[in-house]
Amino acid sequence: MIVNCPTCKKEIEYSTENVFRPFCCKRCQLIDLGQWANEEHAIPSGANKDAESSMNIDIEDIEALLAQQEKDFFKE
Ligand SMILES: [Zn+2]
């Protein structure tokens, strides 16, 4: 089965051998998770100075988030 990567739209094979499915690669998976994380962080918490820095989430933050969320993310 061929699907399009949700991040870059590249066609990939959706197989159990592709650990990043439905993404083409780890980078696209992290980018998608980062967008999701930014939405979570966008909820006003009253700490305005933190809000600005959370908008600039970098790949290391996403990696840490992925480690935390990995079980939920892959529980399908
Ligand atoms: Zn991709």
XYZ file of C-alpha atoms and ligand atoms in Angstrom:
77
model
C 0.000 0.000 0.000
C 1.346 3.421 -0.981
C 0.535 6.491 1.107
C 1.681 10.102 1.017
C 3.826 11.377 3.843
C 1.619 13.844 5.796
C 4.538 16.254 6.130
C 6.261 16.372 2.719
C 3.651 14.494 0.606
C 6.249 12.084 -0.749
C 4.895 8.687 -1.683
C 6.027 5.931 0.648
C 5.178 2.308 1.164
C 3.018 1.812 4.252
C 4.565 -1.339 5.639
C 5.519 -2.674 9.020
C 9.137 -2.305 7.922
C 8.709 1.474 7.798
C 8.927 2.401 11.464
C 8.105 6.032 10.655
C 4.842 5.270 8.843
C 2.806 7.062 7.729
C 5.783 9.419 7.462
C 8.689 8.925 5.058
C 11.369 9.502 7.656
C 12.040 10.434 11.255
C 12.435 14.107 10.364
C 8.922 14.334 8.918
C 7.538 12.471 11.914
C 9.210 14.928 14.291
C 8.026 17.936 12.306
C 4.441 16.699 12.480
C 4.740 15.998 16.190
C 6.284 19.438 16.672
C 3.287 21.100 15.055
C 1.012 19.143 17.337
C 3.153 20.098 20.333
C 3.032 23.769 19.379
C -0.758 23.641 19.392
C -0.676 22.127 22.856
C 1.689 24.842 24.028
C -0.461 27.546 22.458
C -3.062 27.134 25.197
C -2.738 30.251 27.417
C -1.217 29.362 30.752
C -0.709 32.859 32.125
C 3.056 32.615 31.723
C 3.569 34.987 28.829
C 7.347 34.815 28.766
C 7.168 31.041 28.267
C 4.640 31.354 25.454
C 7.103 33.078 23.170
C 9.882 30.539 23.609
C 7.543 27.600 23.082
C 6.703 28.953 19.629
C 10.315 28.361 18.645
C 10.347 24.669 19.494
C 13.484 23.115 18.079
C 14.294 19.615 16.975
C 15.824 18.660 20.313
C 12.670 19.673 22.148
C 10.679 17.596 19.690
C 12.975 14.634 20.233
C 12.409 14.899 23.984
C 8.673 15.220 23.463
C 8.668 12.212 21.178
C 10.415 10.151 23.835
C 7.721 11.133 26.321
C 4.834 10.543 23.941
C 6.179 7.542 22.083
C 3.912 4.945 23.643
C 0.756 6.924 22.987
C 1.922 7.924 19.541
C 2.410 4.355 18.398
C -0.389 2.568 20.223
C -2.572 2.059 17.131
Zn 8.164 13.143 4.474
